[in-house]
mmCIF file of C-alpha atoms in Angstrom:
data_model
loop_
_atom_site.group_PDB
_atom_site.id
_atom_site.type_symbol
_atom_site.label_atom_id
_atom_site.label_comp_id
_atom_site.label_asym_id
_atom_site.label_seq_id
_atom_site.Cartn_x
_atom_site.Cartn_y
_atom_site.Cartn_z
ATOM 1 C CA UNK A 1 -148.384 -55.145 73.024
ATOM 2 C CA UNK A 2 -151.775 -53.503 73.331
ATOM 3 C CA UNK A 3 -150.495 -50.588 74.575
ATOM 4 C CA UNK A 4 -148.438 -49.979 71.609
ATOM 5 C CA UNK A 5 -151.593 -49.866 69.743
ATOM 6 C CA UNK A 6 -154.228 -48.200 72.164
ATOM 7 C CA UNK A 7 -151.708 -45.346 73.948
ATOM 8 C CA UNK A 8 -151.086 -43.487 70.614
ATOM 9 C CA UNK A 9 -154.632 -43.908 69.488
ATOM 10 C CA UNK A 10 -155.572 -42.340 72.873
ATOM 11 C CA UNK A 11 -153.344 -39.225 72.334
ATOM 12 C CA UNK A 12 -154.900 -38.611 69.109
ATOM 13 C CA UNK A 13 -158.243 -38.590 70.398
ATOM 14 C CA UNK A 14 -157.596 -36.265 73.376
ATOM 15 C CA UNK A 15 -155.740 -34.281 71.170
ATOM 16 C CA UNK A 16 -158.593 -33.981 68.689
ATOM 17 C CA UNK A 17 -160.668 -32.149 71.787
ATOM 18 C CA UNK A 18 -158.062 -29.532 72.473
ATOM 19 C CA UNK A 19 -157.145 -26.304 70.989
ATOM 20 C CA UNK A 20 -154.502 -25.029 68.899
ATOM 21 C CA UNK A 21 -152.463 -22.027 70.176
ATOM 22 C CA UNK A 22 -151.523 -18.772 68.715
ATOM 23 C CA UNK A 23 -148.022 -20.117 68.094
ATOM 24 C CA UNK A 24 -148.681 -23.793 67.075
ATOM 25 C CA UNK A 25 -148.570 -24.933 70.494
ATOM 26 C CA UNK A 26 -151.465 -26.990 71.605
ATOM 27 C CA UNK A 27 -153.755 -25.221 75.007
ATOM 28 C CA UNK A 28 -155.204 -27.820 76.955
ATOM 29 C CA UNK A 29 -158.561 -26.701 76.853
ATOM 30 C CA UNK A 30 -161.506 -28.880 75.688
ATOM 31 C CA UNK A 31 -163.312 -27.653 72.609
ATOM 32 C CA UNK A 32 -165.727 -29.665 69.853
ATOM 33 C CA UNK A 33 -164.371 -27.284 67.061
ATOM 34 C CA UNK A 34 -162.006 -29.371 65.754
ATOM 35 C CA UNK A 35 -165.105 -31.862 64.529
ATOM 36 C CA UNK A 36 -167.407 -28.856 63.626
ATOM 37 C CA UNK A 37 -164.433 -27.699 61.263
ATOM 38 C CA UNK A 38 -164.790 -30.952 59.569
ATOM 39 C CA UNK A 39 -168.022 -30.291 57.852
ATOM 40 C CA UNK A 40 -166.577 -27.713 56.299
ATOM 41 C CA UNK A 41 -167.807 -28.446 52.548
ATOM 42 C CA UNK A 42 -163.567 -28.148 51.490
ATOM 43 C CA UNK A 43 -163.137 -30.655 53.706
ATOM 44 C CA UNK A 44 -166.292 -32.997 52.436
ATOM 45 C CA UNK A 45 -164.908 -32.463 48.898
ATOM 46 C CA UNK A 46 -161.248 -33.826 49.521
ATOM 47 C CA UNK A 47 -162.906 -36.894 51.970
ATOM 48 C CA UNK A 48 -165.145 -37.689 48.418
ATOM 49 C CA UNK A 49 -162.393 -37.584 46.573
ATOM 50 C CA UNK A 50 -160.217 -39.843 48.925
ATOM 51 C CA UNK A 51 -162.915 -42.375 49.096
ATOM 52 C CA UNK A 52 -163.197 -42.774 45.437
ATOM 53 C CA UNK A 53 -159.277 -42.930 45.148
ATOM 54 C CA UNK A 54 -159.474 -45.585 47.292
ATOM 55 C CA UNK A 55 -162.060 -47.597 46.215
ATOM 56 C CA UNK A 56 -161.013 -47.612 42.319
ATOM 57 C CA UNK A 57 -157.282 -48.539 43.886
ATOM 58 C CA UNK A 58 -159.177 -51.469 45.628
ATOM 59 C CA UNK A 59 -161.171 -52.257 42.385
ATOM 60 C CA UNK A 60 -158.028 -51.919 40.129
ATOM 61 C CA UNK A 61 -155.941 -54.014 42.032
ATOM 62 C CA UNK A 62 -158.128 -56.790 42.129
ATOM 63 C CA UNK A 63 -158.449 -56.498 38.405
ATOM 64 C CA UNK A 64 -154.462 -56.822 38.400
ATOM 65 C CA UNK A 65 -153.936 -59.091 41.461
ATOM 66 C CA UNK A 66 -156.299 -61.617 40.978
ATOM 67 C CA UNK A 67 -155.294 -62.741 37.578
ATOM 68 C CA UNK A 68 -151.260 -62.675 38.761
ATOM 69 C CA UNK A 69 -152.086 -64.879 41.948
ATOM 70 C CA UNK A 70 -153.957 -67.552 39.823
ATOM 71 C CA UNK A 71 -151.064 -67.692 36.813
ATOM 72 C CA UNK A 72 -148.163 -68.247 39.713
ATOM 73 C CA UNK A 73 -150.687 -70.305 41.751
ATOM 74 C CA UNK A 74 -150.656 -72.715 38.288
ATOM 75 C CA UNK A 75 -146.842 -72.736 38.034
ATOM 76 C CA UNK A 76 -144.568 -75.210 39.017
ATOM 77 C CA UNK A 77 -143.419 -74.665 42.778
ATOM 78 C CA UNK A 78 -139.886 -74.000 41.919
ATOM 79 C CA UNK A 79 -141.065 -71.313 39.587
ATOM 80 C CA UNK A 80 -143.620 -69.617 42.095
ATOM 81 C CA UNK A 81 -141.002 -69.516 44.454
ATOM 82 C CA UNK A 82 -139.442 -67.197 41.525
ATOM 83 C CA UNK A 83 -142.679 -64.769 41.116
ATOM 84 C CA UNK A 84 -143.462 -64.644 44.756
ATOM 85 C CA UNK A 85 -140.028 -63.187 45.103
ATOM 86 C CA UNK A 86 -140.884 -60.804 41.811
ATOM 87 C CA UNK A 87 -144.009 -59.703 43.798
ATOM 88 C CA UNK A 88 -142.286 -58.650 46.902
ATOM 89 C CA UNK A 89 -139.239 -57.122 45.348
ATOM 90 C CA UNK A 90 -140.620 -53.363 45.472
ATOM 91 C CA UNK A 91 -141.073 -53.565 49.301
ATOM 92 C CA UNK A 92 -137.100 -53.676 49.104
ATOM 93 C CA UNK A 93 -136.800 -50.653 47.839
ATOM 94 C CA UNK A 94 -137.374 -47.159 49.715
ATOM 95 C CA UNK A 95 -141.295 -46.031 49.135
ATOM 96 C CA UNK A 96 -140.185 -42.610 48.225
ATOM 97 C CA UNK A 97 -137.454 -43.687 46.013
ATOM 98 C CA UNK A 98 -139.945 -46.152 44.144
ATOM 99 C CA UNK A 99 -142.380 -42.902 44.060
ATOM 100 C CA UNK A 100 -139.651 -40.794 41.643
ATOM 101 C CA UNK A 101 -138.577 -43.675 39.748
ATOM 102 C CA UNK A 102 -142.415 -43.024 38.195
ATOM 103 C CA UNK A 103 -142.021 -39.889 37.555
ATOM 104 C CA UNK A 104 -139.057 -40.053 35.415
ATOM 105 C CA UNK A 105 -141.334 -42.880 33.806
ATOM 106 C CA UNK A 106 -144.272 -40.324 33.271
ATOM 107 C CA UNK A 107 -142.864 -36.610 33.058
ATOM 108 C CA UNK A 108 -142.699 -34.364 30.130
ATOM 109 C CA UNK A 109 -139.198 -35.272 29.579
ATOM 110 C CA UNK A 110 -139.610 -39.201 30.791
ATOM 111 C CA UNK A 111 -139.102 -42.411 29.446
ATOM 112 C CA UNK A 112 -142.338 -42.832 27.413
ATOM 113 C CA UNK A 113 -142.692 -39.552 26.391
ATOM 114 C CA UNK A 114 -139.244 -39.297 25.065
ATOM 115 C CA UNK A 115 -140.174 -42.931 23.410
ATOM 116 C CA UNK A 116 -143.323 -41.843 21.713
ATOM 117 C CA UNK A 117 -141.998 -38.636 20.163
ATOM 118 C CA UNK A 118 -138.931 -40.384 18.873
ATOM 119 C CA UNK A 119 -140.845 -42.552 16.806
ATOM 120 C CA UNK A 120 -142.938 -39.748 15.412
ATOM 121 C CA UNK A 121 -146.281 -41.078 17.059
ATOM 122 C CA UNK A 122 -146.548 -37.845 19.221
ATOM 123 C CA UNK A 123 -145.508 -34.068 18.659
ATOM 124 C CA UNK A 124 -146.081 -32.872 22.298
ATOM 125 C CA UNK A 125 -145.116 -34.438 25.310
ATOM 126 C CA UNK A 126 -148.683 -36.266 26.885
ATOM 127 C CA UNK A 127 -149.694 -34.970 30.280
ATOM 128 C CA UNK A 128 -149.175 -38.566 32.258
ATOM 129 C CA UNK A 129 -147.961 -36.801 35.624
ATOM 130 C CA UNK A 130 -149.320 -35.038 37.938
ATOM 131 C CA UNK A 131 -153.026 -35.929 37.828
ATOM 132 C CA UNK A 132 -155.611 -38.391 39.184
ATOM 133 C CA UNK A 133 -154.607 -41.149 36.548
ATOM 134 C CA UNK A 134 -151.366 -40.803 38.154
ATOM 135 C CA UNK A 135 -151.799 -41.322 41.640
ATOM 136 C CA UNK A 136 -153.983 -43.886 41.129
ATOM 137 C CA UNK A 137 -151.578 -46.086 39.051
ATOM 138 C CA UNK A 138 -148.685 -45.152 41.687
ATOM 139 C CA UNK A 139 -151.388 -46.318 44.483
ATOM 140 C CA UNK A 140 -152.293 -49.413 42.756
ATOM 141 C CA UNK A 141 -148.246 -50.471 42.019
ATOM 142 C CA UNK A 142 -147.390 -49.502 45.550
ATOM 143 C CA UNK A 143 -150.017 -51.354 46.826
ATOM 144 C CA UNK A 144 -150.440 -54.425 44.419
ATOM 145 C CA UNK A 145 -148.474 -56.904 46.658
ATOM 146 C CA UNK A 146 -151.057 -56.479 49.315
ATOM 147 C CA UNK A 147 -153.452 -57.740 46.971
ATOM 148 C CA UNK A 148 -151.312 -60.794 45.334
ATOM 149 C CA UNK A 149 -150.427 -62.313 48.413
ATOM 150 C CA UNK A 150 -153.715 -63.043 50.084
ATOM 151 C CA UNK A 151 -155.617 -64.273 46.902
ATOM 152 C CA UNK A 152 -152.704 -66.742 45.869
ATOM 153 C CA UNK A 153 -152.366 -68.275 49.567
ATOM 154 C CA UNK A 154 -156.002 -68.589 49.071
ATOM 155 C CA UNK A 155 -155.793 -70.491 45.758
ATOM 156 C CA UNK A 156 -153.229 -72.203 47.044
ATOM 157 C CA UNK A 157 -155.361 -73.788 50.153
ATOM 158 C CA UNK A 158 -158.571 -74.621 47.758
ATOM 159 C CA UNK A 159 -159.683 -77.983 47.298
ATOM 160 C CA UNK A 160 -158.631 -78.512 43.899
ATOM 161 C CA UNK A 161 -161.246 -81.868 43.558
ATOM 162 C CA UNK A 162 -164.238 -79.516 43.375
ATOM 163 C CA UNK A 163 -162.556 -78.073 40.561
ATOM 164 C CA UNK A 164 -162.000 -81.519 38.994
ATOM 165 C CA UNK A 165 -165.268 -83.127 39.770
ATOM 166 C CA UNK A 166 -166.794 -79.366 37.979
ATOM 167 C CA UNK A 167 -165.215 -80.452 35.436
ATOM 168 C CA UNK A 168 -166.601 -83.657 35.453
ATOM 169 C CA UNK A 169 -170.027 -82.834 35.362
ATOM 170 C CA UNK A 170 -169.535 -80.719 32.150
ATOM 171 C CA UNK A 171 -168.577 -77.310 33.090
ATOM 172 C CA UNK A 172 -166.839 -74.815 30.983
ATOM 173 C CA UNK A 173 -163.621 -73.096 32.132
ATOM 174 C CA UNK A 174 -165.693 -70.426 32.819
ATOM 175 C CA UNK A 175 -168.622 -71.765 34.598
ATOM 176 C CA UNK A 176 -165.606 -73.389 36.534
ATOM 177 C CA UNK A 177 -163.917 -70.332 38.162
ATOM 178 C CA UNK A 178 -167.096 -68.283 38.409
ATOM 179 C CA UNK A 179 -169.305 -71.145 40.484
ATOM 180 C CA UNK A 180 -166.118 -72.975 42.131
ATOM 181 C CA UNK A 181 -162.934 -71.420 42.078
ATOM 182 C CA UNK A 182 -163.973 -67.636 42.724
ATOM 183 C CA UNK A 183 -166.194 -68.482 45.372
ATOM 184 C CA UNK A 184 -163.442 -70.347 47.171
ATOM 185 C CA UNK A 185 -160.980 -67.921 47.022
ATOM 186 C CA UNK A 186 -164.008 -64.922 48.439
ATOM 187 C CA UNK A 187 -161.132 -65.552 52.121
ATOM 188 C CA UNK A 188 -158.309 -64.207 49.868
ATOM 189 C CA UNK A 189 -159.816 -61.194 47.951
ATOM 190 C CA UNK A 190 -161.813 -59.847 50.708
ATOM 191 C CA UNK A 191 -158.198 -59.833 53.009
ATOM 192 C CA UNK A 192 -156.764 -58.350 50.061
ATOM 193 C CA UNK A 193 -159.262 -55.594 49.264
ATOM 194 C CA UNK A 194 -159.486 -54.983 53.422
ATOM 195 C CA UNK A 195 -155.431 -54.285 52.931
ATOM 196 C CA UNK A 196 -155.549 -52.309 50.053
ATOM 197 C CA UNK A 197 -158.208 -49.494 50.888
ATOM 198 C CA UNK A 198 -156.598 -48.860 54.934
ATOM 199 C CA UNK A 199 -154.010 -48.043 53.199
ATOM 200 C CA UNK A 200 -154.823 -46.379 50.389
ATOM 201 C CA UNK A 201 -157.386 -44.351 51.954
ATOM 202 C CA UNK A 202 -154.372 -42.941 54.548
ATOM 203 C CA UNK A 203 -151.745 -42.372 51.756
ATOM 204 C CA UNK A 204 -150.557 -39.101 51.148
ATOM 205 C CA UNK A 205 -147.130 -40.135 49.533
ATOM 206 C CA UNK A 206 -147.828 -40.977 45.886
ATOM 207 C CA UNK A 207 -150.396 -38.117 45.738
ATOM 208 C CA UNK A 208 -148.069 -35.863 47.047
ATOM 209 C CA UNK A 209 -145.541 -36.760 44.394
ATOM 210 C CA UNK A 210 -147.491 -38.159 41.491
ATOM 211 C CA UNK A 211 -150.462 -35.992 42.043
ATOM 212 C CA UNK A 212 -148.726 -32.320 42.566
ATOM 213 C CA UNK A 213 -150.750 -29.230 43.720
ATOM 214 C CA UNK A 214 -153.620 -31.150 41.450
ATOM 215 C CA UNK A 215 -154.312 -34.033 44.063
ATOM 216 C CA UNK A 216 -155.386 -32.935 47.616
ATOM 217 C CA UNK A 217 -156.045 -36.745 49.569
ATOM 218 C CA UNK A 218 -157.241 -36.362 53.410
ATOM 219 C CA UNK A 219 -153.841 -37.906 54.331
ATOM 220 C CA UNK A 220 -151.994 -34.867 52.376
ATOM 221 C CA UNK A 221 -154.869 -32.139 54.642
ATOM 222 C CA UNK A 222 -153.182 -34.926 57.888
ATOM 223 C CA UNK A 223 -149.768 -34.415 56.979
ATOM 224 C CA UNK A 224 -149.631 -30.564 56.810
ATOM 225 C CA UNK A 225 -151.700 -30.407 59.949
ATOM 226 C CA UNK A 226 -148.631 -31.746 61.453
ATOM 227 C CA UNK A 227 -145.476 -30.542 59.759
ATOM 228 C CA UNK A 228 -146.457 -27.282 58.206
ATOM 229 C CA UNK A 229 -150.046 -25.426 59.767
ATOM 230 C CA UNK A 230 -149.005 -27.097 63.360
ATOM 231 C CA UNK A 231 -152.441 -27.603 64.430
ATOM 232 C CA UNK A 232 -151.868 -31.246 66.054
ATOM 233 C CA UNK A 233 -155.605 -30.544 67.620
ATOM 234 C CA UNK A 234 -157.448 -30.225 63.896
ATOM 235 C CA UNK A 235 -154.890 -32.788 62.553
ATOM 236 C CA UNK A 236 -155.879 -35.440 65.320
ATOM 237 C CA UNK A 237 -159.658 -34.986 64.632
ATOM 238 C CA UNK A 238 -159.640 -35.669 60.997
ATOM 239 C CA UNK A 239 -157.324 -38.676 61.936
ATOM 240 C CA UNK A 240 -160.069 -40.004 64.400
ATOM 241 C CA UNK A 241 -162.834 -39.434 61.897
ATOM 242 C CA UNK A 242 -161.047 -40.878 59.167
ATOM 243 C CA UNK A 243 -160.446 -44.000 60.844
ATOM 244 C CA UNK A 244 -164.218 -44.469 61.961
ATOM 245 C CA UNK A 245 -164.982 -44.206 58.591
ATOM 246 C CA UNK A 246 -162.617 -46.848 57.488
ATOM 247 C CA UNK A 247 -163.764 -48.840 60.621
ATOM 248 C CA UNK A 248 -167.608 -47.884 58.985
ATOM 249 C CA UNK A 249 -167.018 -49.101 55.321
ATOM 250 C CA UNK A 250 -164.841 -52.025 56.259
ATOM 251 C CA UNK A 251 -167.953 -53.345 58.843
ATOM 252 C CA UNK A 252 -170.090 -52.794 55.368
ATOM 253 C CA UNK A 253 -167.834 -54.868 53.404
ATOM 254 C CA UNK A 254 -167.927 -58.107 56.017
ATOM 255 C CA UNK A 255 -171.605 -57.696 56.361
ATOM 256 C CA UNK A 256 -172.261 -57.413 52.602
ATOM 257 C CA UNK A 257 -169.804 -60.186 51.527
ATOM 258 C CA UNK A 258 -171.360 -62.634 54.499
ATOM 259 C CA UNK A 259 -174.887 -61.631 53.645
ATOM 260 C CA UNK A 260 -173.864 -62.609 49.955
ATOM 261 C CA UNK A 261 -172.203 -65.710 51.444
ATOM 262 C CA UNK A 262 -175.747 -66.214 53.469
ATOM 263 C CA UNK A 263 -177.508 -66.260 50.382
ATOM 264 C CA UNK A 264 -175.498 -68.440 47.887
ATOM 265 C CA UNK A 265 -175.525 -70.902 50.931
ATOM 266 C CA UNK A 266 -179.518 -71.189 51.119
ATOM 267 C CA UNK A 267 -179.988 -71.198 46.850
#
């Protein structure tokens, strides 16, 4: 099994030190300027802009998730069984297909547009598609299960009693979930939020169709390394340093969460 993870990983990276030929084809000669390319301000710009993408995806659907996990995590078993099966019922249905389906939602000509005008609220269509606000509600729908899951197996494995005995001693709904139910559930929402930005921070789907010519991610600059500019060798390098960056923030994340863990421990 590890080989199915570490062989491809170890093409990419010797790939990333060759050179691209005249024709596409790659020469097998070493070379760092696939990596020197990278600090090419363009290229700065469109990792910025992926980072932020990803992060307010993260932040969004956590805003979203969290609140749907705890509602079905307070419903009767028969009826989560129900939502759970709500939740996943998009991973059912082809990405790409899911993709279009919003923009018939959002275009010129779409369903709310079309709504809106009819009842005289709007004169001119509204420009939903084909800009950030877009992608990032495509990213956050395509990628809200990843973030629903996690947090309600978490609330579903907390120790309800602490919750009762808070209760007990006088605390508001409130002081409830911020001092015992949040803290419990940290497991769930830091699995989620790990989940959401790998994959967000690689997608070059949604922004390619919800986003247009508008919204350049680093997985759309990936993608037409390898399909249209055929320069595997450039391609592979931004792949490598684009997962030692998610490898970077994600170490960040565990370190900052148990260092906040560390701390409400000792007070």
């Amino acid at each position: 099994m590890g080989a199915l993870f570490v062989l491809p990983m170890l093409m990419i990276a010797i790939l990333s030190f060759l050179k691209r030929g005249t024709y596409g084809q790659v020469v097998y000669e070493f070379t760092l300027n696939n990596y020197i390319r990278i600090f090419d301000p363009l290229y700065g710009q469109i990792f910025w802009d992926t980072l932020v993408v990803a992060v307010l995806t993260t932040v969004f659907s956590i805003l979203c998730g969290y609140p749907l996990a705890y509602y079905i995590s307070r419903l009767e078993k028969s009826t989560q069984q129900i939502w759970l099966l709500l939740v996943m019922i998009p991973f059912w249905i082809n990405f790409l297909v899911r993709s279009y389906a919003w923009v018939i939602i959002l275009r010129s000509q779409g369903v709310i547009n079309t709504f809106l005008q009819s009842l005289g609220i709007i004169s001119e269509p509204l420009p939903l598609l084909y800009n950030s606000g877009s992608v990032l509600l495509g990213m956050v729908y395509t990628l809200l299960p990843f973030m629903v899951l996690p947090i309600y197996v978490s609330l579903e494995q907390m120790d309800r009693r602490k919750l009762e005995a808070a209760y007990d001693l006088g605390a508001t709904p409130w002081k409830a979930f911020w001092h015992v139910t949040l803290p419990m559930t940290k497991t769930g929402v830091v699995t989620g939020s790990i989940l959401v930005f790998v994959s967000s921070i690689g997608m070059f789907v949604v922004p390619d169709v919800m986003g247009g010519a508008k919204s350049a991610l680093i997985g759309n600059v990936i993608q037409n390394q390898f399909l249209s500019a055929r320069d595997w060798p450039f391609g592979s390098a931004l792949s490598i340093v684009l997962m030692l960056l998610s490898m970077l923030l994600i170490l960040l994340y565990f370190r900052a969460t148990k260092a906040s863990e560390t701390k409400e421990g000792s007070a």
